[in-house]
PDB file of C-alpha atoms in Angstrom:
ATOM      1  CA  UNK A1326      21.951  53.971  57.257  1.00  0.00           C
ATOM      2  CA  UNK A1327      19.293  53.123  55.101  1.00  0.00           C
ATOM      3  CA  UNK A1328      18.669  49.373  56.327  1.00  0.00           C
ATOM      4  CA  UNK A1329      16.641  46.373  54.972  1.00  0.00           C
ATOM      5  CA  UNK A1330      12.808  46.378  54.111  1.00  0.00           C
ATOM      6  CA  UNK A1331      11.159  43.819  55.818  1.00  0.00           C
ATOM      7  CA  UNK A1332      10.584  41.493  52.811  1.00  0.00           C
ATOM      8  CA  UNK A1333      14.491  42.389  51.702  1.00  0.00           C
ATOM      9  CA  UNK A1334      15.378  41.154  55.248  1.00  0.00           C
ATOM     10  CA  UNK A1335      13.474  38.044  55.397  1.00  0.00           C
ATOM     11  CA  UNK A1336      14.832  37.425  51.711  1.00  0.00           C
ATOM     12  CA  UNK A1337      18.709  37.788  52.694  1.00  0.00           C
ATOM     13  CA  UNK A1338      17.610  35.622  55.948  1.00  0.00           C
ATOM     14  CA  UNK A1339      16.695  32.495  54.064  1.00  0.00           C
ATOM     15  CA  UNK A1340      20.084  32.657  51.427  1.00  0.00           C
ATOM     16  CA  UNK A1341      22.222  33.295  54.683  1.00  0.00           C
ATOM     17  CA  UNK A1342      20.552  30.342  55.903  1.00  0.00           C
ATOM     18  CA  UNK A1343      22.071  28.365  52.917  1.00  0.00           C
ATOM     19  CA  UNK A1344      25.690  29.236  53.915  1.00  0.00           C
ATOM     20  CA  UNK A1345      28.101  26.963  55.811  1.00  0.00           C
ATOM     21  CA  UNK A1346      28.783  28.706  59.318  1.00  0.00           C
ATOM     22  CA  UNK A1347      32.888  29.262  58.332  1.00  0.00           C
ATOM     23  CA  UNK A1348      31.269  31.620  55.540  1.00  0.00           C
ATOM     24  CA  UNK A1349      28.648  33.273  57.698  1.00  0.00           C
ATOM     25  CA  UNK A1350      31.232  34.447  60.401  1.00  0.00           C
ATOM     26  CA  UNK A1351      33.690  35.176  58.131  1.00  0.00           C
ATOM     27  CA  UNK A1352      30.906  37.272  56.269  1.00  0.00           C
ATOM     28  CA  UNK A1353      30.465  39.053  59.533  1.00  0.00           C
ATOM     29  CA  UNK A1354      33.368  39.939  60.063  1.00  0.00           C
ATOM     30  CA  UNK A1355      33.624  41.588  56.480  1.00  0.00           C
ATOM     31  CA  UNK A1356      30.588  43.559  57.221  1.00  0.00           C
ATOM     32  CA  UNK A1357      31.518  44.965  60.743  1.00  0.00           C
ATOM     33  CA  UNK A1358      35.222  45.174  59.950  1.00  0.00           C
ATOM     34  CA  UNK A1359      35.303  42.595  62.888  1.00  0.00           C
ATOM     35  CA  UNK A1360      34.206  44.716  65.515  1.00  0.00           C
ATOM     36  CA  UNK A1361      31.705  42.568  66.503  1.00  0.00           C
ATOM     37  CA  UNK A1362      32.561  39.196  67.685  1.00  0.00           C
ATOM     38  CA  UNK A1363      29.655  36.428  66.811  1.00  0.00           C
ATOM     39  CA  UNK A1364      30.123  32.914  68.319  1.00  0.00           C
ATOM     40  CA  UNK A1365      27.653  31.064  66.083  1.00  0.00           C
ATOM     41  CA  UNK A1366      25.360  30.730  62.914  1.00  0.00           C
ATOM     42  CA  UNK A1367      22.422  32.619  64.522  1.00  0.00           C
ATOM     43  CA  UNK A1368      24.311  35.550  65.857  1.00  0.00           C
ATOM     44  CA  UNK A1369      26.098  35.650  62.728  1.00  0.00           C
ATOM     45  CA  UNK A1370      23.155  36.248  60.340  1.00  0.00           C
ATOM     46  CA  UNK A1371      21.568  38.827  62.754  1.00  0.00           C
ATOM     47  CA  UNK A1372      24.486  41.080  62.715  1.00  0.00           C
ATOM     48  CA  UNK A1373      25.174  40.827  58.998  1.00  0.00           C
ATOM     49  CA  UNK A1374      21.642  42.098  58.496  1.00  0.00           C
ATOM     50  CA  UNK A1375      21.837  44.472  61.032  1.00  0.00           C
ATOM     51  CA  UNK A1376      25.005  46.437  59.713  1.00  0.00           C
ATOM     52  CA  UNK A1377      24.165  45.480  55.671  1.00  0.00           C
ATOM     53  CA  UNK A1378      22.731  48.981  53.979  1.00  0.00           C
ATOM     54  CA  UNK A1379      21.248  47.486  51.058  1.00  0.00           C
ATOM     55  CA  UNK A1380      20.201  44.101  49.722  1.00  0.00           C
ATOM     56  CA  UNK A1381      22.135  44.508  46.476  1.00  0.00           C
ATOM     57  CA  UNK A1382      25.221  45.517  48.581  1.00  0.00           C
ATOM     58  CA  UNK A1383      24.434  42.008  50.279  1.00  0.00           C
ATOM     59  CA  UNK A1384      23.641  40.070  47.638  1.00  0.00           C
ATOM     60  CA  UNK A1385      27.190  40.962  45.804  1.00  0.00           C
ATOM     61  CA  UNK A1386      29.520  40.224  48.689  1.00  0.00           C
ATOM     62  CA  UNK A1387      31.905  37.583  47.207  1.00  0.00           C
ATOM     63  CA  UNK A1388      30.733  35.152  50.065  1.00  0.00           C
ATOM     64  CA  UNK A1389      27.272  35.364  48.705  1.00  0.00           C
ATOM     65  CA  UNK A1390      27.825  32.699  46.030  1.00  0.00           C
ATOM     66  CA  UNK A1391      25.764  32.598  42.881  1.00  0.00           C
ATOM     67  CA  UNK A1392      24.709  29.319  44.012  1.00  0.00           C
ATOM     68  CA  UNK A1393      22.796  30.058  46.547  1.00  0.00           C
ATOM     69  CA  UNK A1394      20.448  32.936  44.773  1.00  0.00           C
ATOM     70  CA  UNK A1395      19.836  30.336  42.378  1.00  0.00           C
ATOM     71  CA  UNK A1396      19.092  27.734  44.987  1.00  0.00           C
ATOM     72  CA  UNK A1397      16.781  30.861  46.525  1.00  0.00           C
ATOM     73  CA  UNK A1398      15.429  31.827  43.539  1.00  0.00           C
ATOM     74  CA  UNK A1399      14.166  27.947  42.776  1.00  0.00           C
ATOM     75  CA  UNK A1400      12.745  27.724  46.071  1.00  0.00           C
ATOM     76  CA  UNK A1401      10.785  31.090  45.381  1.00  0.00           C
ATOM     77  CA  UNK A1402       9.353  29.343  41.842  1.00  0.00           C
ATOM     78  CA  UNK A1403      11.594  31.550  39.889  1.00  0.00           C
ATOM     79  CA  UNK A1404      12.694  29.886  36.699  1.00  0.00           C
ATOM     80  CA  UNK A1405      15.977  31.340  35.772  1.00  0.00           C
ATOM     81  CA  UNK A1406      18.472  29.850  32.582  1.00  0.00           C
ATOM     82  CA  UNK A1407      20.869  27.702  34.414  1.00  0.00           C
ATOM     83  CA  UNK A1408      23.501  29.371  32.938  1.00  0.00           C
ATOM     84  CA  UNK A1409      22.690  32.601  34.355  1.00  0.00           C
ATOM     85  CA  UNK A1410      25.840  34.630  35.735  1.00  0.00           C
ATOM     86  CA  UNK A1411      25.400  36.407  39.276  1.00  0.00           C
ATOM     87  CA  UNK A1412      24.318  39.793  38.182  1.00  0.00           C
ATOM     88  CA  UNK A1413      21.307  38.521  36.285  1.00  0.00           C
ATOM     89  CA  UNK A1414      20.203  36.329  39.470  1.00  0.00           C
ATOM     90  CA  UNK A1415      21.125  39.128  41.711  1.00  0.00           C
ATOM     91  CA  UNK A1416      18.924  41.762  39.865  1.00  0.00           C
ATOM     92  CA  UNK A1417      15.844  39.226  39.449  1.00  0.00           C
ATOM     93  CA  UNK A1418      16.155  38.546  43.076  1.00  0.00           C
ATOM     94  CA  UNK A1419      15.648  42.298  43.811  1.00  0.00           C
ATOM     95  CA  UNK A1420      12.752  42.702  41.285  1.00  0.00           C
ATOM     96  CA  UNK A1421      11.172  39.449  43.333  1.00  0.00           C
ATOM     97  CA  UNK A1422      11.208  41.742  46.521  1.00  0.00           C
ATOM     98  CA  UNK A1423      10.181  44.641  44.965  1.00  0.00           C
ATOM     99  CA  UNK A1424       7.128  43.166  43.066  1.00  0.00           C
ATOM    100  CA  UNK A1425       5.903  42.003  46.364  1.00  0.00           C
ATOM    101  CA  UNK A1426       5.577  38.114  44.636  1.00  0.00           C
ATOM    102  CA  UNK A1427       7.868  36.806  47.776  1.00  0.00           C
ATOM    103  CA  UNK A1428       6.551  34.158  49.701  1.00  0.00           C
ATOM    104  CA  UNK A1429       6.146  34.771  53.315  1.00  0.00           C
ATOM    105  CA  UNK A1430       7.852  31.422  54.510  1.00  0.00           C
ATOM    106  CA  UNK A1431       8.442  27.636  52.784  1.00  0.00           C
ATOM    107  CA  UNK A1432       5.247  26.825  53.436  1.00  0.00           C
ATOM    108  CA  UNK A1433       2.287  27.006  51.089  1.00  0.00           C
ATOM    109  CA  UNK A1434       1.114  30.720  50.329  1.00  0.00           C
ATOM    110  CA  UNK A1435      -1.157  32.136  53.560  1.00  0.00           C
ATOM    111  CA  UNK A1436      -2.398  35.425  55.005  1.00  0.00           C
ATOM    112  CA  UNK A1437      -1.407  36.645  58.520  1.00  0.00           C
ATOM    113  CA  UNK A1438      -3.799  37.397  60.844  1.00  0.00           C
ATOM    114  CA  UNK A1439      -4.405  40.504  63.045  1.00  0.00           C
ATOM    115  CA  UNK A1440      -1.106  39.505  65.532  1.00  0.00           C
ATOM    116  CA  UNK A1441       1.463  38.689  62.022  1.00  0.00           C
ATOM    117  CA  UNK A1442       0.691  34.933  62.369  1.00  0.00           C
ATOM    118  CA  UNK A1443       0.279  32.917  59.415  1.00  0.00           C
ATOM    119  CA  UNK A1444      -2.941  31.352  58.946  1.00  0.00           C
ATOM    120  CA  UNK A1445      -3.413  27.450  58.687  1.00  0.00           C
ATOM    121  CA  UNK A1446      -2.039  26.861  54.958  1.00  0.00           C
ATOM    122  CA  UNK A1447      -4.705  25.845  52.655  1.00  0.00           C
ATOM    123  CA  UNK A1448      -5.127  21.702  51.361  1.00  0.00           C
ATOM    124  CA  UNK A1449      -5.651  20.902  48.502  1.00  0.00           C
ATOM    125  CA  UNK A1450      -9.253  20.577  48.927  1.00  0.00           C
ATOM    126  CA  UNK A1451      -9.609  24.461  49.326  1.00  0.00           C
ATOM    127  CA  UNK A1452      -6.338  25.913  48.087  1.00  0.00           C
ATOM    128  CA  UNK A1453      -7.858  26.207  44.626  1.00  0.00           C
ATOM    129  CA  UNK A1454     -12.094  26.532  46.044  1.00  0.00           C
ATOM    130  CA  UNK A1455     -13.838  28.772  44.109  1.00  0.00           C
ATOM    131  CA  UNK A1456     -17.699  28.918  43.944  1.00  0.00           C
ATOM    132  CA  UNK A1457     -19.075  26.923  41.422  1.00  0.00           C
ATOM    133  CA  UNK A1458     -21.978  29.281  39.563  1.00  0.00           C
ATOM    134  CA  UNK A1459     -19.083  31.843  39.308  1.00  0.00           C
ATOM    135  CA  UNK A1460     -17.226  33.004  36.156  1.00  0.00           C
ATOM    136  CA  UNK A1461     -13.808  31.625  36.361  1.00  0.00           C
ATOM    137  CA  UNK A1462     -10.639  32.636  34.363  1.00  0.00           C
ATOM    138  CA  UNK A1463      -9.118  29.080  33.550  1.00  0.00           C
ATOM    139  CA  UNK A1464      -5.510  30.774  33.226  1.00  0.00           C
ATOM    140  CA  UNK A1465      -5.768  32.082  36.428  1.00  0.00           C
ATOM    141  CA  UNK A1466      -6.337  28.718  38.277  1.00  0.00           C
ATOM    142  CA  UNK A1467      -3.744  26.893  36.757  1.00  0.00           C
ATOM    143  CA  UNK A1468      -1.419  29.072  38.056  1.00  0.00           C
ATOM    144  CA  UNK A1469      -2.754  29.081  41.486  1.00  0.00           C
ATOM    145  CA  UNK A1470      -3.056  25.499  41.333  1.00  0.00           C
ATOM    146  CA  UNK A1471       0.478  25.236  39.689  1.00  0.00           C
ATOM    147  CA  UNK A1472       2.113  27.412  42.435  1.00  0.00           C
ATOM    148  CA  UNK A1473      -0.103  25.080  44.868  1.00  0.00           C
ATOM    149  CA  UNK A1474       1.179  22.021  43.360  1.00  0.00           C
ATOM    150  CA  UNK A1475       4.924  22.504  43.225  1.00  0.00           C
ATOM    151  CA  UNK A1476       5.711  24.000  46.372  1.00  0.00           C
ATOM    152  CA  UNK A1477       3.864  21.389  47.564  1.00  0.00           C
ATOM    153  CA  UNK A1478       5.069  18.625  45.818  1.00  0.00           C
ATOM    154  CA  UNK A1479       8.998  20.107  46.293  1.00  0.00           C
ATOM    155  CA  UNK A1480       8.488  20.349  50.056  1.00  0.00           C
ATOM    156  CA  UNK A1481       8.949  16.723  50.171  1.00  0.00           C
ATOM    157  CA  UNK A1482      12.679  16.722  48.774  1.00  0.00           C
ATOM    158  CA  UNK A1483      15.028  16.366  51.996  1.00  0.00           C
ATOM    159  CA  UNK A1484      17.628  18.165  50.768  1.00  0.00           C
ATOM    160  CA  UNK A1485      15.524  21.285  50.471  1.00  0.00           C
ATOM    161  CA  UNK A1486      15.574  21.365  54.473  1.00  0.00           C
ATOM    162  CA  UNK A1487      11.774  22.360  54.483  1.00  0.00           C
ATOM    163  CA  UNK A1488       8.732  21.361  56.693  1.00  0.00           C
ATOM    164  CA  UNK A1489       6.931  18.473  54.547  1.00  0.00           C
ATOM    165  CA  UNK A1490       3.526  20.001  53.448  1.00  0.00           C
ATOM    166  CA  UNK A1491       0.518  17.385  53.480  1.00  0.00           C
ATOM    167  CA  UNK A1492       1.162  15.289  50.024  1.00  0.00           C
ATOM    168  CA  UNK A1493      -0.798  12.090  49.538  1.00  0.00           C
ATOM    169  CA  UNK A1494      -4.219  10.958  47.748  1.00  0.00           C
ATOM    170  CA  UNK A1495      -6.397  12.644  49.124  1.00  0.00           C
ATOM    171  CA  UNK A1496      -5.361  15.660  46.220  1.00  0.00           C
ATOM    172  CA  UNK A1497      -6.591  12.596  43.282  1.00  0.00           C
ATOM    173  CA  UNK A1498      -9.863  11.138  41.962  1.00  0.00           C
ATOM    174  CA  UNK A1499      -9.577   7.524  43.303  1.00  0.00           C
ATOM    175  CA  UNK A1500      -9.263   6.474  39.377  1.00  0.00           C
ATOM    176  CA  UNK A1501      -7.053   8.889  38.828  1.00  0.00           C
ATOM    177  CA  UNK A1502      -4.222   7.897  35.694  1.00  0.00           C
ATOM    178  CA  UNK A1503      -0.462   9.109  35.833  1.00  0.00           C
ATOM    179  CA  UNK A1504       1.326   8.324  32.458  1.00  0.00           C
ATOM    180  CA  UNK A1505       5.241   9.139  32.556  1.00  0.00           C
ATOM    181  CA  UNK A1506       7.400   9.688  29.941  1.00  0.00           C
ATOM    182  CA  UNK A1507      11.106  10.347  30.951  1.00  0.00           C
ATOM    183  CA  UNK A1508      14.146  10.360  27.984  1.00  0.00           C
ATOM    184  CA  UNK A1509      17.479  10.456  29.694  1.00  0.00           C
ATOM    185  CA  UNK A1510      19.829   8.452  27.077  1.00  0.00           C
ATOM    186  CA  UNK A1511      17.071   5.629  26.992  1.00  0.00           C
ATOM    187  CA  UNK A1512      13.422   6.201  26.685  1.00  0.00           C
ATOM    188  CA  UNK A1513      10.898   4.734  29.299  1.00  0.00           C
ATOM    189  CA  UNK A1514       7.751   5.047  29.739  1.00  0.00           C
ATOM    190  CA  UNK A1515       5.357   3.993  32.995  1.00  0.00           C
ATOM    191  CA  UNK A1516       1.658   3.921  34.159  1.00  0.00           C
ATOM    192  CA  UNK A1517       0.270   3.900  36.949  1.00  0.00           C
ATOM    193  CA  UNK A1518      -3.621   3.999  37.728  1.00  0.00           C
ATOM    194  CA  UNK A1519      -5.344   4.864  41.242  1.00  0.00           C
ATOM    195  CA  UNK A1520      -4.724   7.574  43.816  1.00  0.00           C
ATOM    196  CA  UNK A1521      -2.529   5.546  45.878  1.00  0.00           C
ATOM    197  CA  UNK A1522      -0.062   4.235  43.406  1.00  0.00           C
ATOM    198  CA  UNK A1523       0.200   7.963  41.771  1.00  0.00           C
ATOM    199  CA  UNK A1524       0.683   9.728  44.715  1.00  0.00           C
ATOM    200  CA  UNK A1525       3.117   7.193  45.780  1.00  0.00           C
ATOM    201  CA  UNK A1526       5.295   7.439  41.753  1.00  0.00           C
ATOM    202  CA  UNK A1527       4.943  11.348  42.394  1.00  0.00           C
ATOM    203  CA  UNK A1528       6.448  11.209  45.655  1.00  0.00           C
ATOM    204  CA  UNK A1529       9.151   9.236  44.894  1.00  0.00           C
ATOM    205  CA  UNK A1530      10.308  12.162  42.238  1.00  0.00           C
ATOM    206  CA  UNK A1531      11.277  14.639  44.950  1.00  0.00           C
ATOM    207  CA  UNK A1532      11.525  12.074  48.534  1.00  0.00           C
ATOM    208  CA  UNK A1533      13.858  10.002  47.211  1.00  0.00           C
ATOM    209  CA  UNK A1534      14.853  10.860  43.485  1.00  0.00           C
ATOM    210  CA  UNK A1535      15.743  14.480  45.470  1.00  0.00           C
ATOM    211  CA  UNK A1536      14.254  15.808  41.996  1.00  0.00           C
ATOM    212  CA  UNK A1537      13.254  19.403  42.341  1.00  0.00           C
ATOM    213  CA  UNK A1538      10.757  20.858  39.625  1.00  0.00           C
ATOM    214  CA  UNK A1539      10.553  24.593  38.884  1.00  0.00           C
ATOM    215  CA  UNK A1540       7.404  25.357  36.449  1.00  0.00           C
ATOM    216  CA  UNK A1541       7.599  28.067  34.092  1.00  0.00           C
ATOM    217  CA  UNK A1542       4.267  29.681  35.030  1.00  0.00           C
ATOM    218  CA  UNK A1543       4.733  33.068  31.918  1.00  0.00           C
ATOM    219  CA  UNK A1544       2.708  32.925  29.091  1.00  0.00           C
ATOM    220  CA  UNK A1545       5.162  30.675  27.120  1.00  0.00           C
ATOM    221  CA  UNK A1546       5.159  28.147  29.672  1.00  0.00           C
ATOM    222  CA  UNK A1547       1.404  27.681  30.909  1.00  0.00           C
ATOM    223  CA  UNK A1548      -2.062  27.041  29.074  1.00  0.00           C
ATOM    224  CA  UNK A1549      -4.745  26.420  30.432  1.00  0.00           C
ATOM    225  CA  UNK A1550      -8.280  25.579  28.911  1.00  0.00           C
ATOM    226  CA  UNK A1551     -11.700  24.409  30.066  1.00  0.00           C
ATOM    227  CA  UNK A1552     -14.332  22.025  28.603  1.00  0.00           C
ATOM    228  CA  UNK A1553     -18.040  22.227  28.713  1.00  0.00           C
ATOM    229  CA  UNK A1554     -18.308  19.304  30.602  1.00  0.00           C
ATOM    230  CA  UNK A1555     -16.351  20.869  33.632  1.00  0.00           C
ATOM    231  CA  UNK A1556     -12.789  19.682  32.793  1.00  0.00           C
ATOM    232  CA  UNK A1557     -10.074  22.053  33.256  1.00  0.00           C
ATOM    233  CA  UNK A1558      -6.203  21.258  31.815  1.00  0.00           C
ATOM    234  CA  UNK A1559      -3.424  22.806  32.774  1.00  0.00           C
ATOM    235  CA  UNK A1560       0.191  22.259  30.699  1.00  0.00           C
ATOM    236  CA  UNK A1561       3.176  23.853  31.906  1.00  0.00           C
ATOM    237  CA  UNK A1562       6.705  23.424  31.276  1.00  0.00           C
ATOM    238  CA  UNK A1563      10.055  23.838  33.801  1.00  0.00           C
ATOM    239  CA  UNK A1564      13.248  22.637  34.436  1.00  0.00           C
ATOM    240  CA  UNK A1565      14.633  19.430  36.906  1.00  0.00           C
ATOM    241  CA  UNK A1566      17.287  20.501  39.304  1.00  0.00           C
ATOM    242  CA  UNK A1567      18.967  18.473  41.891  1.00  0.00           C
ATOM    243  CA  UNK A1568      20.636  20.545  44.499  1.00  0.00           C
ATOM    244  CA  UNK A1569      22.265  23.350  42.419  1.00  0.00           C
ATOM    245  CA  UNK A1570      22.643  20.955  39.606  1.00  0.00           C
ATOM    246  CA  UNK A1571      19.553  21.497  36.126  1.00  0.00           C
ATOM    247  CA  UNK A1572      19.439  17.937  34.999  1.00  0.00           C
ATOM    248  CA  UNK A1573      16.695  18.766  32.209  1.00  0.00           C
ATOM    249  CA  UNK A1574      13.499  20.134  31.467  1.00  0.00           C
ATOM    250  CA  UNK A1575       9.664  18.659  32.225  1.00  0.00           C
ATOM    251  CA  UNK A1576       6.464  19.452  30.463  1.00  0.00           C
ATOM    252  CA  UNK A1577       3.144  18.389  32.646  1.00  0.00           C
ATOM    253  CA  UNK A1578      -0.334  18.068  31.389  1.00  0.00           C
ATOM    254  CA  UNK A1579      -2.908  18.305  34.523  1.00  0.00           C
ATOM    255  CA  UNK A1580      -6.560  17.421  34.392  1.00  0.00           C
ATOM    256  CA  UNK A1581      -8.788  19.246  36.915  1.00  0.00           C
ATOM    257  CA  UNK A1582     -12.358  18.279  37.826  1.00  0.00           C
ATOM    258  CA  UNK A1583     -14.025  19.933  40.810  1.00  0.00           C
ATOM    259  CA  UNK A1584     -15.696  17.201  43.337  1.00  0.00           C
ATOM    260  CA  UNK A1585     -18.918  17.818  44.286  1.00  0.00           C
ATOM    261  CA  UNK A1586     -18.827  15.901  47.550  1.00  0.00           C
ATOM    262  CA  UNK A1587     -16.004  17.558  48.777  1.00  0.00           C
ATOM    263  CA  UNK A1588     -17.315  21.322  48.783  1.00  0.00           C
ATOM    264  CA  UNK A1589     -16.504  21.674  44.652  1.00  0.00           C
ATOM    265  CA  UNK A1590     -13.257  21.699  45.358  1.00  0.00           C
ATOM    266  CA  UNK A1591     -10.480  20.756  42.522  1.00  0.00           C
ATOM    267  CA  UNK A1592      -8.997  17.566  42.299  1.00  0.00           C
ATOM    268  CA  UNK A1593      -6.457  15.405  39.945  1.00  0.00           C
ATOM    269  CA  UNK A1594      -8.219  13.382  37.226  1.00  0.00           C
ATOM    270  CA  UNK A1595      -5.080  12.487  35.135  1.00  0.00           C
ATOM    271  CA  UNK A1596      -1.040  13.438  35.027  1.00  0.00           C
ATOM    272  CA  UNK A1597       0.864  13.299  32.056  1.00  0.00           C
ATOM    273  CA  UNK A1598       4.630  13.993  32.676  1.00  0.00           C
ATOM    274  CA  UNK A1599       7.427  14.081  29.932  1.00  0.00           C
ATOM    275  CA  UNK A1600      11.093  14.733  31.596  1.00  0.00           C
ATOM    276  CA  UNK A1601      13.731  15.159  28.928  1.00  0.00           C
ATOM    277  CA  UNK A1602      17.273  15.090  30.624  1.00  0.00           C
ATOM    278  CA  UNK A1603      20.214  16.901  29.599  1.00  0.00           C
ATOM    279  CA  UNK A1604      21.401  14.143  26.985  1.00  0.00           C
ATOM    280  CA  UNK A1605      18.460  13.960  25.328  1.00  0.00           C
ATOM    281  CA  UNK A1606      17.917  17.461  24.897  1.00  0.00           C
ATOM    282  CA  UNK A1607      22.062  16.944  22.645  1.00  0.00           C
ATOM    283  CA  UNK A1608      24.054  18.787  25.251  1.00  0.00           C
ATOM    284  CA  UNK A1609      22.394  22.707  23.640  1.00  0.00           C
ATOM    285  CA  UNK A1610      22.410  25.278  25.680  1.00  0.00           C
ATOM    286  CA  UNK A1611      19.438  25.023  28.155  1.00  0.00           C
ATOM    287  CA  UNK A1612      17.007  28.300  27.630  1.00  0.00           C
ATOM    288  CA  UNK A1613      14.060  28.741  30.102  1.00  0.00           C
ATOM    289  CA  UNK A1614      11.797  26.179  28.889  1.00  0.00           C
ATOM    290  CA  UNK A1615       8.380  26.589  26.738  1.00  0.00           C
ATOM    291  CA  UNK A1616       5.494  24.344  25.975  1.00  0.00           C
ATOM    292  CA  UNK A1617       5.720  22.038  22.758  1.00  0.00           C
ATOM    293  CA  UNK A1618       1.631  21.524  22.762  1.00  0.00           C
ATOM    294  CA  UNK A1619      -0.518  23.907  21.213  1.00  0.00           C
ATOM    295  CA  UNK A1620      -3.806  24.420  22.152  1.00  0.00           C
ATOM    296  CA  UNK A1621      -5.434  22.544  19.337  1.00  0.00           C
ATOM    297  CA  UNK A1622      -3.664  19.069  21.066  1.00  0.00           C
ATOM    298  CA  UNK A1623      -4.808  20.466  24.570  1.00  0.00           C
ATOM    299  CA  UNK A1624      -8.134  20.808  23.240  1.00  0.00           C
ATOM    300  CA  UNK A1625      -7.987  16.874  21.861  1.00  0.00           C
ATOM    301  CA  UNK A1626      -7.544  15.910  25.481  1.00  0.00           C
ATOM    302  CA  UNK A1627     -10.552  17.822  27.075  1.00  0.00           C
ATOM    303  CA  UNK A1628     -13.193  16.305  24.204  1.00  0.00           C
TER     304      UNK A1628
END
């Protein structure tokens, strides 16, 4: 029996970890043609792994809802069309553990040491660090600090069941600006100016809005560019879920200047968000989303 890899195992582990317990042992059964009796949740997903021959053989079982590989596939930061049937999730969640992309654990991307044990997860101060004299590719760090910024940022929503990763202002310039733009039937707009109050308005989005953003980080849905003067922006578009549910789409314009007191590490100058729910986008078909600025109106904002 061929068996699981390890990052196939640790894959099915967190979307069996999604399912009610009446589905897991009824799962098990299925899988050991209920030879094996399992008493609980835990014992459950152990054996299913244990006796399941392939992930896609897994990942098809009827009990293995198309819910939940979205639901997995959004925690990974894998942007997917909402309307995507279970086949297509099911074969981009196998290319995900084949490309080697898969993070480790909900957590922030770390390295293990010498013993398997993950590393203390990086802050913001040194997530995105690079040495200052050194040639930088401004593409590259927006989607490190993109990746950085949404798990992040997501690990705060309750209903995601993760550990809450270490949000607050100390990620901003103290005169930091956030301007929001949201169009959901009515359009509103808010700003709010200092690291406190932004961090605060960010928050909210995912603690108590239960909000979940998923960035588009292909070429379509990133830019990135960097000024003379040291400012980098970073523009990237996604969709808005709430629990299995895509309420709309966001585009998110980032400015980036390094702090010189703080080891030149990167920190927020200014946010621009624009959220565009479902009715104002006229009920279409939601596609995975692209950016609407080009990089002549980026460029406005870095002179």
């Amino acid at each position: 029996m061929p068996g699981l890899s390890t990052t196939e195992r640790a894959g099915c582990s967190k979307i069996l970890n999604l399912m009610s317990k009446g589905d897991l042992l009824s799962l098990s059964d299925t899988v050991t043609n209920k030879m094996i009796v399992v008493e609980n949740s835990t014992e459950a997903i152990e054996t299913i792994l244990s006796f399941t021959k392939t992930a896609e053989e897994l990942l098809r079982r009827k009990k293995v809802y198309r819910d939940l590989i979205f639901k997995y596939l959004v925690k990974e930061g894998v942007v997917m069309p909402p309307n995507s049937e279970k086949h297509q999730l099911v074969k981009r969640t196998l290319e995900l553990w084949c490309s080697g992309k898969v993070v480790a654990d909900e957590s922030l991307p770390g390295e293990t040491d010498d013993n398997g044990k993950r590393k203390p997860t990086d802050t913001a101060s040194d997530s995105t660090d690079m040495n200052a004299e050194a040639s930088f590719d401004s593409l590259v760090l927006g989607q490190q600090f993109c990746q950085w910024f949404f798990q992040l940022l997501n690990s705060q929503n309750p209903l995601l069941g993760q550990q809450p990763q270490d949000w607050g202002p100390q990620h901003f310039w103290p005169d930091v600006k956030l301007r929001l733009l949201s169009s959901a039937g009515s359009e509103q707009s808010e700003e709010f100016l200092g690291a406190e109050l932004v961090s605060l308005r960010l928050l909210a989005l995912t603690r108590e809005e239960h909000l979940l953003l998923s960035p588009n980080l292909e070429p379509r849905g990133l830019k990135a560019l960097a000024s003379p003067h040291g400012l980098v922006l970073v523009a990237v578009a996604g969709t808005i879920h709430r629990d299995t549910a895509c309420l709309g789409i966001f585009e998110q314009i980032f400015g980036l200047i390094r702090s010189p007191l703080e080891k030149n590490s990167w920190k927020i100058k200014f946010v621009n968000l624009k959220i565009r729910g479902q009715d104002a986008l006229g009920g279409s078909e939601m596609a995975v989303p692209t950016l609407s600025y080009n990089s002549s109106e980026l460029q406005l904002l870095c002179s």
